[in-house]
Every structure is written in C-alpha cells, then in structure tokens.
Coordinates of C-alpha atoms in Angstrom, one line a residue:
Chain B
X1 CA -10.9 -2.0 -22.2
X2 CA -10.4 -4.2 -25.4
X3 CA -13.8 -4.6 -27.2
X4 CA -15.5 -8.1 -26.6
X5 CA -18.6 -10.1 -27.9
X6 CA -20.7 -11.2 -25.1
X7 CA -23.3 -13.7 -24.5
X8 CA -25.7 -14.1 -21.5
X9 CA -25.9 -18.0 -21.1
X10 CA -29.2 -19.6 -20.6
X11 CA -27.8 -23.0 -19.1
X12 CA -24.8 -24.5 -18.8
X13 CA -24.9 -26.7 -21.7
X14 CA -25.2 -23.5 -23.7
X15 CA -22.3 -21.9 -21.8
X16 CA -19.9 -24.9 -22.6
X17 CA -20.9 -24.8 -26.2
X18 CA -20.2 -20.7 -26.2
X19 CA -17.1 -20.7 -24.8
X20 CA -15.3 -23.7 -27.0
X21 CA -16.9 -22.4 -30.2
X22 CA -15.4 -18.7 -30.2
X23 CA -11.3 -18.2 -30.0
X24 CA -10.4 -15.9 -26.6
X25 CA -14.0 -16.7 -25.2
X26 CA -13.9 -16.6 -21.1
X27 CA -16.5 -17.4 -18.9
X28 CA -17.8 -14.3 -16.4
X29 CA -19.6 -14.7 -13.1
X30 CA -19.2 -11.9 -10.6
X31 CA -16.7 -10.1 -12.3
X32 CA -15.2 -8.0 -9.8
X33 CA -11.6 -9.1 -11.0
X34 CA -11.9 -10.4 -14.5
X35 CA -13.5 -6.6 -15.0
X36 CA -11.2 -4.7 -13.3
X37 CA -8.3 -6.4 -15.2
X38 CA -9.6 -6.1 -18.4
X39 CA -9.9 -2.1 -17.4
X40 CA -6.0 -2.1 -16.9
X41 CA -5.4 -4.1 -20.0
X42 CA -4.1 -7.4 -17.8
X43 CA -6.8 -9.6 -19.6
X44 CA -7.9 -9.4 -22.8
X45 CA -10.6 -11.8 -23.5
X46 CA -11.8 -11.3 -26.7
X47 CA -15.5 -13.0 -26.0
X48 CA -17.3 -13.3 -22.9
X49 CA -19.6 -16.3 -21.7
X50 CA -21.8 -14.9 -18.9
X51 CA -23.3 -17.5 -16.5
X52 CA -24.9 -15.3 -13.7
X53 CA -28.1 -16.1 -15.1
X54 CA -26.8 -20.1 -14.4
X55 CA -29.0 -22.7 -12.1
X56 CA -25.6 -23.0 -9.8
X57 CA -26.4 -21.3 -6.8
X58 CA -27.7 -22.5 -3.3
X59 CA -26.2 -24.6 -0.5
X60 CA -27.2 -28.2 0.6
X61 CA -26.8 -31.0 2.3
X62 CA -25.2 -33.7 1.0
X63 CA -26.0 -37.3 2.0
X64 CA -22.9 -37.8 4.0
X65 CA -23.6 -34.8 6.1
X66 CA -21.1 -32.1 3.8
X67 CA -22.4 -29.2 2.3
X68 CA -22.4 -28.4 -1.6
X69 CA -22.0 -25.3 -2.7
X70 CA -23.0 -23.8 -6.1
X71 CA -20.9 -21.9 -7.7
X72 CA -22.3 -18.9 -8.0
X73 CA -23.2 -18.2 -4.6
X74 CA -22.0 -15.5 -3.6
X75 CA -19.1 -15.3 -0.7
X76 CA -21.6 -13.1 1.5
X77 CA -24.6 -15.5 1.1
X78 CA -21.8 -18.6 1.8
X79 CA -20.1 -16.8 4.9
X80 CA -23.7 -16.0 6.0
X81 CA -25.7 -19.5 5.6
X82 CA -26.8 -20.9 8.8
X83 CA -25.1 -24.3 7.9
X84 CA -21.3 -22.5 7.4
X85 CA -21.6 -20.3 10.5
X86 CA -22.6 -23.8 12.9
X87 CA -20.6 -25.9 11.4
X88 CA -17.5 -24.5 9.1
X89 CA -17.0 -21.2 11.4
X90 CA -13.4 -21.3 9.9
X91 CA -15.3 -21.0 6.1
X92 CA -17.2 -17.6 7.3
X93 CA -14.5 -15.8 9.1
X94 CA -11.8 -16.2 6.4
X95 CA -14.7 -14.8 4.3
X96 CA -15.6 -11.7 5.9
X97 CA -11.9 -11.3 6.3
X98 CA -11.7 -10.7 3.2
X99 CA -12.5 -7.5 0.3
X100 CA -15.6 -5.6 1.0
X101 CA -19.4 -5.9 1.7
X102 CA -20.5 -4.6 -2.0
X103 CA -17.1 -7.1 -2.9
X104 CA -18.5 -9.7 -0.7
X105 CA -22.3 -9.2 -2.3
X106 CA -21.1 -10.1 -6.2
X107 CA -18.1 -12.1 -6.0
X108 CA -18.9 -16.0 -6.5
X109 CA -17.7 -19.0 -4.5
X110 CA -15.9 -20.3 -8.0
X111 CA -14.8 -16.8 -8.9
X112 CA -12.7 -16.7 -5.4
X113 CA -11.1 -19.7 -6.1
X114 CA -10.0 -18.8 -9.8
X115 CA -9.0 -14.6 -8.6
X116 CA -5.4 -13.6 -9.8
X117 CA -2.7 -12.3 -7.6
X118 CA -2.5 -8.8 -6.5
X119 CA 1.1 -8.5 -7.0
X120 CA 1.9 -5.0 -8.3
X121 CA 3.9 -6.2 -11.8
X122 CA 1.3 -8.3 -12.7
X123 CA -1.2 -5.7 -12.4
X124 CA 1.4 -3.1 -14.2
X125 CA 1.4 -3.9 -18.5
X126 CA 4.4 -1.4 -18.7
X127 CA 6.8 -3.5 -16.4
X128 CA 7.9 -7.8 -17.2
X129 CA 5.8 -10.4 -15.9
X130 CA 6.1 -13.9 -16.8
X131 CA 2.8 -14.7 -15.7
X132 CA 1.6 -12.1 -18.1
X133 CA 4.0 -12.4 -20.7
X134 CA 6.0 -15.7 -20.4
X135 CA 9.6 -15.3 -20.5
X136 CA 9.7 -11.6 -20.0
X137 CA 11.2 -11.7 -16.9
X138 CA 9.9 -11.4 -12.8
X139 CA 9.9 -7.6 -11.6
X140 CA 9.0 -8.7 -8.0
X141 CA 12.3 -10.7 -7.8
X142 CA 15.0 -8.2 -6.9
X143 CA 12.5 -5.4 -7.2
X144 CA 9.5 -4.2 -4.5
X145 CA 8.1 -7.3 -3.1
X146 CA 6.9 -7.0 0.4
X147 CA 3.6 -8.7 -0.6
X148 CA 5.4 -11.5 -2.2
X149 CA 5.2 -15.3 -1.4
X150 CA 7.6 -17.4 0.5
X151 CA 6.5 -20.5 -0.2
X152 CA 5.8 -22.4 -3.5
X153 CA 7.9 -19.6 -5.1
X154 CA 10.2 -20.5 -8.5
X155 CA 12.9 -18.2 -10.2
X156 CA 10.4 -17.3 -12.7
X157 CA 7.2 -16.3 -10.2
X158 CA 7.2 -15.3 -6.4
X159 CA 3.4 -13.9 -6.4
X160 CA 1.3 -14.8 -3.6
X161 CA -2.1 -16.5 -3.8
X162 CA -5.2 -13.4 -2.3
X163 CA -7.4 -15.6 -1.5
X164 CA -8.8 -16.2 2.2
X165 CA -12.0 -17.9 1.3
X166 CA -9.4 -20.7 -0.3
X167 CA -7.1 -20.9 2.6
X168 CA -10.2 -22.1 4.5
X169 CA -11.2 -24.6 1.7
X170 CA -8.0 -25.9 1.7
X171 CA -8.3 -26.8 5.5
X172 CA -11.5 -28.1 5.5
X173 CA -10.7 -30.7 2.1
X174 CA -13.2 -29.1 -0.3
X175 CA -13.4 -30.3 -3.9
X176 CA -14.4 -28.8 -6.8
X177 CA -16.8 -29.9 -9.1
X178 CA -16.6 -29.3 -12.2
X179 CA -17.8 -30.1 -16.4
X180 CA -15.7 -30.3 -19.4
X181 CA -17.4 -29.1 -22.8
X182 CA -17.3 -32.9 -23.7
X183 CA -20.0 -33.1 -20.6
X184 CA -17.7 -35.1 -18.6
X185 CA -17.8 -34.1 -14.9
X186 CA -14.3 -34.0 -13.0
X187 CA -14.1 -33.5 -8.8
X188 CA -10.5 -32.0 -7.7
X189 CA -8.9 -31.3 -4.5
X190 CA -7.5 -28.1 -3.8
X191 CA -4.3 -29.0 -4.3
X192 CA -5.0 -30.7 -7.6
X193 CA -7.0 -27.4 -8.7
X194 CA -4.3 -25.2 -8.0
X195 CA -1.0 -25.4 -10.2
X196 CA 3.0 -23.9 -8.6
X197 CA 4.4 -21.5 -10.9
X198 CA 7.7 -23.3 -11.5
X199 CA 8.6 -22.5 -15.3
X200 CA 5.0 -21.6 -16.3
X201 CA 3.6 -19.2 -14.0
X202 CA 1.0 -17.9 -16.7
X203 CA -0.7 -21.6 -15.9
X204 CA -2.5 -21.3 -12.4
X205 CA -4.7 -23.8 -12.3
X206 CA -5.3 -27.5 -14.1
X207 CA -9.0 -26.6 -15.4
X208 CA -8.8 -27.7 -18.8
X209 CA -9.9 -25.2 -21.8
X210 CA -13.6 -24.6 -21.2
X211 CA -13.8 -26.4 -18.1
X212 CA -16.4 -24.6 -15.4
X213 CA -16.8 -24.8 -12.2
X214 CA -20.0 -26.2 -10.9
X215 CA -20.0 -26.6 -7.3
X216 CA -17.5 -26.7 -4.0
X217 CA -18.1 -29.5 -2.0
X218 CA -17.4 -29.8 1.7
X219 CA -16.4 -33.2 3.5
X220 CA -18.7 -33.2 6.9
X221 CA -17.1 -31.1 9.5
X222 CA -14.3 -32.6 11.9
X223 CA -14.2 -32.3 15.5
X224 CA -12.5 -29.7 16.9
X225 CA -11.9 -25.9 17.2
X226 CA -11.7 -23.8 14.1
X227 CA -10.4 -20.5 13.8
X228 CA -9.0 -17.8 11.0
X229 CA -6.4 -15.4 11.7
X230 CA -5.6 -13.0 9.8
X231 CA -2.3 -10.5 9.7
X232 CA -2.7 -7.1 7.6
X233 CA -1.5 -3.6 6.8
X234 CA -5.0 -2.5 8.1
X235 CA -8.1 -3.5 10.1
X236 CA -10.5 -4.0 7.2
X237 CA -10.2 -4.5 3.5
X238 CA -6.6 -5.3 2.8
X239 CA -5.1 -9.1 1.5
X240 CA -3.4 -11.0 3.9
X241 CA 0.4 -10.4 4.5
X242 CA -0.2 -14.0 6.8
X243 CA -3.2 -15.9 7.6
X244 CA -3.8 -19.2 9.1
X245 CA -6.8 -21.4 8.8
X246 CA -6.8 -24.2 11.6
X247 CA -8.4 -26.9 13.3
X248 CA -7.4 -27.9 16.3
X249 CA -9.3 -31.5 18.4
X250 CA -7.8 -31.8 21.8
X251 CA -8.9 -35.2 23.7
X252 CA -7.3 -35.4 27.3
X253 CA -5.0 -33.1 27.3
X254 CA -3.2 -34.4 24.0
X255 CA -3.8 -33.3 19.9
X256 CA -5.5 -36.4 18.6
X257 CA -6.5 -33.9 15.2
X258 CA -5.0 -30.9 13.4
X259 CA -5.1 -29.4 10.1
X260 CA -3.1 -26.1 8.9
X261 CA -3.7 -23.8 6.0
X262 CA -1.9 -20.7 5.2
X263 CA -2.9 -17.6 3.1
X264 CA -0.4 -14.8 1.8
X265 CA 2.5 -16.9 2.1
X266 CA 2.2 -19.0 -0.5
X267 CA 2.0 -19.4 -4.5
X268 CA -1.1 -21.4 -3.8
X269 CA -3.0 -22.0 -0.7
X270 CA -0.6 -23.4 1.2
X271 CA -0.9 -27.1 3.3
X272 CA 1.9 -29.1 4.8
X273 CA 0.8 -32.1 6.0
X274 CA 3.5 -33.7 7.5
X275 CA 3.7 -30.4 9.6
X276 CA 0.0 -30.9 11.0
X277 CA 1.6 -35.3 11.9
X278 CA 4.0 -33.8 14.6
X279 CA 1.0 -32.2 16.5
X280 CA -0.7 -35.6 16.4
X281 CA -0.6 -37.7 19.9
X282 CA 1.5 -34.6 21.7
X283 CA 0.7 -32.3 24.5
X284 CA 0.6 -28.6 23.1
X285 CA 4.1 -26.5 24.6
X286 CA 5.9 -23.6 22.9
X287 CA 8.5 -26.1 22.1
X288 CA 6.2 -28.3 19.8
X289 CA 4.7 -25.3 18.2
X290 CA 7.8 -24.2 17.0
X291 CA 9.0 -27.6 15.7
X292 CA 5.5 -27.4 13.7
X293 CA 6.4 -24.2 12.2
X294 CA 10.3 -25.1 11.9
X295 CA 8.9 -27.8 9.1
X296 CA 6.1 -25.2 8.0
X297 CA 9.0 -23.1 7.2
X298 CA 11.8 -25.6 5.9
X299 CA 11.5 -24.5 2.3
X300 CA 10.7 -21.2 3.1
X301 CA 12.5 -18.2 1.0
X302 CA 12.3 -14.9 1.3
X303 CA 13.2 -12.5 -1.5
X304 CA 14.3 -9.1 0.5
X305 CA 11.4 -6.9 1.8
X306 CA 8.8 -10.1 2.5
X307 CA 11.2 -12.1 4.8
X308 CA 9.4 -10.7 7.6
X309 CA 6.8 -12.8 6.3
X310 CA 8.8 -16.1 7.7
X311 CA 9.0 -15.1 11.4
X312 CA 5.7 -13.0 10.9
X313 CA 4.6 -16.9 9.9
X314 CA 6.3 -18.4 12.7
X315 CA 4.8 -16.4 15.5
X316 CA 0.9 -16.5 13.9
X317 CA 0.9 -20.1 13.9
X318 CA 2.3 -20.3 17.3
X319 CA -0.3 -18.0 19.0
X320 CA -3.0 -20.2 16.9
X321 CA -2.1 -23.2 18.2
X322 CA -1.9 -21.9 21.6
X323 CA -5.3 -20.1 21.3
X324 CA -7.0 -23.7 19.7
X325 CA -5.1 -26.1 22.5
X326 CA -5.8 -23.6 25.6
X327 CA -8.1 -26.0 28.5
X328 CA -11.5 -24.5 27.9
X329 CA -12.2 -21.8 30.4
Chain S
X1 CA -27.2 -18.4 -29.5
X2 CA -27.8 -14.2 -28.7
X3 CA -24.2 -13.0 -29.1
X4 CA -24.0 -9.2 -28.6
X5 CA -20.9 -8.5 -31.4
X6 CA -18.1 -6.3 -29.8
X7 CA -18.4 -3.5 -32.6
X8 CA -22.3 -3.0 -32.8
X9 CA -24.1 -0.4 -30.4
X10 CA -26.9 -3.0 -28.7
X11 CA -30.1 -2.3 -27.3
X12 CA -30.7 -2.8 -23.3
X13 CA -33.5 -2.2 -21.3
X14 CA -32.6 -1.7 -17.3
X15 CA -34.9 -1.1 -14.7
X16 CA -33.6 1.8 -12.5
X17 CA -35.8 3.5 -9.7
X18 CA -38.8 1.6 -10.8
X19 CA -38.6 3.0 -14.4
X20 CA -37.3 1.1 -17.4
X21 CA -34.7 2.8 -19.0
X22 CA -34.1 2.1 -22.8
X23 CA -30.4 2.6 -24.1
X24 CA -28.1 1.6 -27.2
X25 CA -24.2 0.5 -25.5
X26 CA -21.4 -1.7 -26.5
X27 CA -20.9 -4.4 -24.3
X28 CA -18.4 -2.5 -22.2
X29 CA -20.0 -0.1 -20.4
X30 CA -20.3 -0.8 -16.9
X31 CA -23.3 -0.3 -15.1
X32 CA -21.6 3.4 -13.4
X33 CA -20.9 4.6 -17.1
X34 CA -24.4 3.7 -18.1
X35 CA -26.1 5.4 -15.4
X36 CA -24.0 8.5 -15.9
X37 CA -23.0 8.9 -19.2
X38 CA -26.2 7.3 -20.5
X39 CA -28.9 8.1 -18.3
X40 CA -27.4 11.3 -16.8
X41 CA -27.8 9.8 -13.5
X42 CA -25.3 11.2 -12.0
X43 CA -25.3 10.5 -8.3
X44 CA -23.0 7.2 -8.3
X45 CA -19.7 8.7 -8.7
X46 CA -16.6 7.6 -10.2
X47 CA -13.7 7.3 -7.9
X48 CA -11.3 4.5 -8.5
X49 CA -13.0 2.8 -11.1
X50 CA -11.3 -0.5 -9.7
X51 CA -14.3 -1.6 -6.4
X52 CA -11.9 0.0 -4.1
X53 CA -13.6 3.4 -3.2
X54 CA -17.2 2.6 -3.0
X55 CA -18.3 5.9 -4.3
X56 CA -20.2 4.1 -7.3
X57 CA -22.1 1.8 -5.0
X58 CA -25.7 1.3 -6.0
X59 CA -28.2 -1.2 -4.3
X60 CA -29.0 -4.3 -7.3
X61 CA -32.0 -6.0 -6.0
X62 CA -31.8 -4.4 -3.0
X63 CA -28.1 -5.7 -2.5
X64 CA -25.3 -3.1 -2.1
X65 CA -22.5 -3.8 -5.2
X66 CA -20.1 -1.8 -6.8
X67 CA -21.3 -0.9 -10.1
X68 CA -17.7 0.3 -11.7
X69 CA -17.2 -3.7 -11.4
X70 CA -20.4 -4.6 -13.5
X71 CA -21.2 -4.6 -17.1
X72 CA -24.2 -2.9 -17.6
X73 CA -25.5 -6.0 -19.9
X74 CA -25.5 -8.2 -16.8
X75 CA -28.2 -6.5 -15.4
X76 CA -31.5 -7.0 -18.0
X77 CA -33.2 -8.9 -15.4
X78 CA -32.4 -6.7 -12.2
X79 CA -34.0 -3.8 -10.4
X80 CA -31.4 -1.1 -10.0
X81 CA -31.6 1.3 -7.3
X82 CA -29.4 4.7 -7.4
X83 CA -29.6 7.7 -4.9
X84 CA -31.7 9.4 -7.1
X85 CA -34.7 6.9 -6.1
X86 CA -33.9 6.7 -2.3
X87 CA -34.7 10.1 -1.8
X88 CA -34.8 14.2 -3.5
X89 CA -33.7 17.6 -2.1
X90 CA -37.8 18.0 -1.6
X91 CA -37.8 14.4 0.3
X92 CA -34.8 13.3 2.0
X93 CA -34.4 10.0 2.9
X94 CA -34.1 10.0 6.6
X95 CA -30.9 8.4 6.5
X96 CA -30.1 11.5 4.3
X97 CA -31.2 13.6 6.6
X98 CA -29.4 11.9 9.3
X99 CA -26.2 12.8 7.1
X100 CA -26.8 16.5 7.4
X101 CA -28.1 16.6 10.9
X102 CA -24.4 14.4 12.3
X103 CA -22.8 16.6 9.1
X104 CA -21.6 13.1 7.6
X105 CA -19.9 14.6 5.2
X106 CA -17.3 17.5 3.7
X107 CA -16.8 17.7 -0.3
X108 CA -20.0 15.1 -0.7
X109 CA -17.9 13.3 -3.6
X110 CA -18.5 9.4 -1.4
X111 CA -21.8 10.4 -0.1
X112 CA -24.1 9.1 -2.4
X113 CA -22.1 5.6 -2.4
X114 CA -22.0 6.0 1.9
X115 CA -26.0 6.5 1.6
X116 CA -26.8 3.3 -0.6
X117 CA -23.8 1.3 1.3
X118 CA -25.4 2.1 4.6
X119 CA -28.7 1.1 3.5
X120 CA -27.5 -2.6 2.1
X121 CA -25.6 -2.8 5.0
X122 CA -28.5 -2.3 7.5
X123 CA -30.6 -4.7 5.5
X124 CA -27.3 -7.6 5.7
X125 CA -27.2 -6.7 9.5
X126 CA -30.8 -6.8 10.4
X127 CA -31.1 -10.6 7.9
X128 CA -28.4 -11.6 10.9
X129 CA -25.5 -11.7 8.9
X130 CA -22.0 -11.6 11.0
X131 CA -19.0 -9.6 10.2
X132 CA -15.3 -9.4 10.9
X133 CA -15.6 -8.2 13.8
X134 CA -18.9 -10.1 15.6
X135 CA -17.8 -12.2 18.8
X136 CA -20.0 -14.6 17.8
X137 CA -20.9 -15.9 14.4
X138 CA -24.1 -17.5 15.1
X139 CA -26.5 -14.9 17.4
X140 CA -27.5 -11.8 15.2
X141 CA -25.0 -8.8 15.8
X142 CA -25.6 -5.8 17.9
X143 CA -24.4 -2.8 15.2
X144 CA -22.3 -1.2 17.7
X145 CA -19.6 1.7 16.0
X146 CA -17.3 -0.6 15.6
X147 CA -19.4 -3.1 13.9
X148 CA -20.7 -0.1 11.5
X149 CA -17.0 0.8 10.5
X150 CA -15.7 -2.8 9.6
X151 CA -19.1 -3.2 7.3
X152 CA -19.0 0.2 6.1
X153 CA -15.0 -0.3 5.0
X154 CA -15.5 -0.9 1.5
X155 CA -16.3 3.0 1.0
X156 CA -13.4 5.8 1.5
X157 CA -13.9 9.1 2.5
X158 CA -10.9 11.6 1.9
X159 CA -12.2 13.6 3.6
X160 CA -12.1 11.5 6.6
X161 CA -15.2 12.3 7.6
X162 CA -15.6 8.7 9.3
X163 CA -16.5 9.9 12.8
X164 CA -19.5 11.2 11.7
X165 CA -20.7 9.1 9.0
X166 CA -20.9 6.2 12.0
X167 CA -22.9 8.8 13.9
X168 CA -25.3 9.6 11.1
X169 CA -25.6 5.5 10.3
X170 CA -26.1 4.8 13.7
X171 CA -28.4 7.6 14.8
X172 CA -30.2 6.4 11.6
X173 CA -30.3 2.7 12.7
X174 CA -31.3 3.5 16.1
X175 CA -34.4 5.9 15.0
X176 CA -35.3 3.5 12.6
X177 CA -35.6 0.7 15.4
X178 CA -37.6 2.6 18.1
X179 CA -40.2 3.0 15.1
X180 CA -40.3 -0.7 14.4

C-alpha cells in the first residue's frame, strides 16, 4: 500500500477544509473497498480525510413522511431499522443480499453508493483499464467478461455497477444530499449521481472535487408490493449476475403503479421508465411482461460470455412481475 | 488540524481486551497487522487480506468486522475485542467449548474468526435483525441451520468443516437460551 498522511476529522467543516487543502486527499468512511484497493495498488490516495468520527449517522423522519439517512450508517443498522423493514422492505432485502455480516457491520450507506466495480481488469494493475488508466484500452471487451454489463455499456468500459443497496435506492427515488467545500449543499437523484462511462469511464460519478456525502433521503413509501430478487453464482456472498428491485400496486385487477430497478446488468443502477408506462392501466399476462422486458432490453448488448445475462434478465423480471401481480392468496 | 504524516512512525493508544495497548505505526497498518505484528496477538489470522475470508474477524464495540479492512488509526476511540479476551485454554468460552465438543473444526486456521463471527452474529440475531434468508422481515428470526449458514457466510472454512460449525453455533445458541 502507497504511504499516505491521514487525518481523523472532528466535523465536517474540518473534513471539507482537509480534503481541498492537500493534493490526492480522499475522504474514508467504512473502508472496506477504498482499503482493499489501495492494498492491490488500484487507488492511490496520497492523503486520507477520515469522517467515521462525523455527526452523520442515524435515521429519521422527515416531515413529509420519508426517511433521511445519514451517511454513515451503516448498511446493517439501515437494513435493520424498524422504519426500512415496515416500510421500504425492498431497501433491507437488497441489503442483506448483499457482501457479508462483518461487510454489512462497517460499510456506510454513502460508501455503497460510491463502491467501484468488481470487474476483474480493474482490479488487476498489470492488465489495461481505461477506468484506471484512461486510454489504455478495455481488457473485459473481447477478453473474460461473464460479469460484465449489458446495459449503459460504451466501447471504452462494459463494467457492471456491484451495488444492491443502490438498485433499491434507485427504485424507491432516493436523493443524495450532499456539501461542496464552498458550504453549498446540493440534493441529486440517482441518476444524476451516477455518470455512464461513454469516453471517460475513470469519471463515475458527478460529485464535484471534495464534495461529501451527507445523507440519503427517501420520498415516503408508495403503495404497493416490493420485492428484491437476486440471481448469483452462489447462495450467500456473491455480486449479482441479475437483480431486480420492484414495486408493483395492483387496484382491481389492473397495474395502476410500477417501478423497476436492475443491479448487475448495468454500468449504473439501471431504470427504464418508459418500460415501467406499458405496465400502467394493464392486466398482468406473460404477454405484457415480455413487452416490458422486450423495451427493458432494446439497447441491450452482450459482449460474449455475459449474453446470458439478457435472457437471464428477461426471465427474472418476468417471474417478478408475476410474483408482485399474483391475486393475494 | 492533527495530520498523521505518511513517513513518521505515530503513537496510538487502542483498547483491546479491556487493556490499553500503546504502539508507534505508520498510518497503514490495519487493525489485523497491529494486533499481530504489533501486539503479538495472534489469534485473528490472516487469510485473504481482502474481507473475503473472515478469518481476521474481531468484535469492535461488540460488533463483528473484518479487521484486514480497517486501519488501525480508525480505532482510538473503540473497544476492540480479539479471541484472546473471549476466552483461554484454562477458561474456554462455552461457545469454544461447543467447538470442540461438535469438533467445529480441522486445521483451526478460520476458527478464531468463526468464534468472534458467531458471537456478533448471535448478538445481531437476538437485537431482531433479519437476514437473507428470514420469511419475514419484520418478527424477530428463529436461528434455524439455515439461518446460521446465510449469517455465518462471510467466514470460509477450507476445510469445509461447515456441518459442524452450525452444530457447535447452534448447540451454543440453544444452551445459551435455556439459561436465559
């Protein structure tokens, strides 16, 4: 591991101040990936900020009947809180889908969010990456890449997003707070956090330098059923080759309210809204399913040994949506 | 502003079994390497080094983590317990016991990081917490085998001595509840 100065941060103000006053300064939280790439040489931060001893923990209420979410709460305390597992059942089952207890027990809300891929060339320094080194070149395309993404892909990056706790974020319309080093607070939408690789895959996110994270905040919860399925190479601790996040309201026999997320699929967490209209107004069938995840799956391209991944897609979603739609027993 | 410089051993103070510990590190030792290269505590192992194994898992505040994936400099504030202060070859921990008497284990190398696992885990299960597997997310869960096995994944055995880790976790859990 490169040698780095560190700082534990009192408060936020002095965390902001820390991290735009040294070059190569990074914020730290939970650590359990920032760490573990800095032990394989993927990261190389030259300073780190840490802000576990931060006030930006705890869950509440907000007026409008959401739920904030500090930052540093960590995904077993989230996936645990009385509030998620009544209300956003979706939020703790993609979380205990995911990593491990002792994972689950450091790893913060904000820190999920902003994890790196697991694909196997960014994690390698001795092979190209352009998300490592821009312009080096993408192993994964024409090489190994059954993990691989199928959707949000570019010619210069086809890694997949890990996250599940995101995929469940992204359904449920969470925001995430956050303030710049000039003290200026931003709120952003999932989809505005999160960046496609395109020609820059080294740029994930739109968090400007020495942004941080604050908080996640949750819209109150729809109507409807909620679920989290998962597809993986084994039973427990292993990133999604497919997951869905979904929410599903029924109302006499017809959809009057869907929304559709997708993990390990994707460059980002993946949402296709015009997908989740055609459910809208309809009577659930086989038919209608696969018409959702025909325009799921429109731009969909697989790169060799992941195109399982789109009829692996197709058939997830449509046992989902039969599962959320079924007449209550 | 209390920067630690990268090329300067520091001074850190950690709390471990109920003892503080004083040490001089750099700032990236992790929390395993400073109990056992430091402190000669040697009972967290090193397996992966990456949070995959679980053979380095110590309990931080009572909470299981994995300390291959913490810098030991994170931890001033903490209480830190290792096998070492759950229980001796004079006075087993009964879950340690419970290890022998199901024979939990083969070469030993992922015992002590099953041992503090188990005990973090029986504390998440008995605050209510669900897991992967639980029906139902909302009543606390009934730590059937199959429940122990999804909780207890984060910690590999090549051995494969799975079976009977469950058994000695479960026998554990059950004694342990008839005494409540």
């Amino acid at each position: 591991m490169m040698a780095f100065d560190y700082l534990r941060a009192t408060d936020a103000r002095e965390a902001l101040d820390a991290v735009q006053a040294r070059d190569g300064a990074r914020f730290i939280a939970g650590g359990t990936n920032l760490l573990d790439l800095m032990k394989l040489g993927v990261e190389t931060p030259r300073r780190l900020v840490d802000i576990g001893a931060l006030e930006m923990g705890g869950v509440e209420e907000t007026g409008d009947g959401g739920l904030r979410i500090g930052a540093l709460v960590p995904n077993s305390d989230l996936a645990a809180h009385p509030l998620v597992r009544a209300r956003y059942p979706v939020l703790s089952r993609a979380i205990l889908a995911g990593a491990s207890g002792q994972l689950r027990n450091k790893a913060t809300t904000a820190g999920n969010l902003l994890q790196r891929t697991r694909c196997y060339f960014f994690y390698d320094p001795a092979v190209p990456c352009n998300k490592r080194a821009p312009g080096a070149g993408c192993s994964a395309i024409g090489g190994f890449n059954r993990i691989m993404a199928v959707l949000g892909t570019s010619e210069h990056c086809i890694a997949s997003h890990p996250s599940d706790m995101a995929v469940a974020m992204r359904v449920l319309d969470a925001r995430v707070q956050t303030v710049l080093p000039s003290g200026e607070q931003r709120s952003l939408t999932l989809e505005e956090l999160y960046r496609l690789p395109g020609d820059t895959p080294h740029l994930e996110t739109r968090l400007q330098a020495g942004e941080l994270i604050t908080a996640v905040v949750l819209p109150p919860p729809t109507p409807g059923r909620q679920t989290y399925r998962k597809v993986r190479d084994r039973a427990s601790y292993a990133f999604a080759l497919v997951s869905i996040a979904a929410i599903v309201e029924s109302d006499g026999g017809r959809i009057a309210r869907a929304a559709l997320a997708f993990g390990g699929v994707g460059a980002m967490p993946w949402r296709n809204r015009a997908a989740e209209e055609l459910l809208i107004g309809e009577r659930s069938s086989r038919a209608l399913f696969e018409r959702v995840a025909d325009a799921v799956l429109a731009e969909a391209t697989g790169y060799g040994e992941n195109d399982f991944k789109i009829p692996l897609l197709r058939r997830t979603l449509t046992a989902v949506l039969a599962e959320l739609t079924e007449a209550a027993a | 502003m209390n920067w630690i410089d990268a090329d300067a051993d520091a001074p850190l103070t950690l709390r471990i079994n109920g003892v503080p510990h004083s040490l001089r590190i750099d700032t990236r030792v992790t929390l395993l390497d400073a109990l056992r290269e430091h402190l000669a505590l040697t009972g967290a192992k090193k397996g992966c080094d990456h949070g995959q194994c679980g053979a380095c898992t110590v309990l931080v505040n009572g909470r299981r983590i994995n300390s291959c994936l913490s810098l030991a400099m994170m931890h001033v504030d903490d209480e830190i317990t290792t096998i070492e202060g759950i229980g001796s070859p004079e006075a087993l921990h009964p879950l340690q016991a419970a290890f022998i008497e199901a024979d939990g284990f083969q070469c030993g190398y992922c015992t002590s990081g099953q041992i503090c696992s188990a005990l973090g885990m029986l504390d998440e299960a008995a605050a209510g917490w669900p897991s992967h597997v639980s029906g139902d997310l909302v009543s606390g869960p009934a730590l059937d085998p199959g429940e122990i096995r999804e909780r207890m994944s984060g910690n590999l055995c090549r051995c494969a001595a799975y079976p009977r880790i469950v058994e000695a976790i479960s026998s554990y859990a059950v004694a342990k509840e008839a005494a409540a």
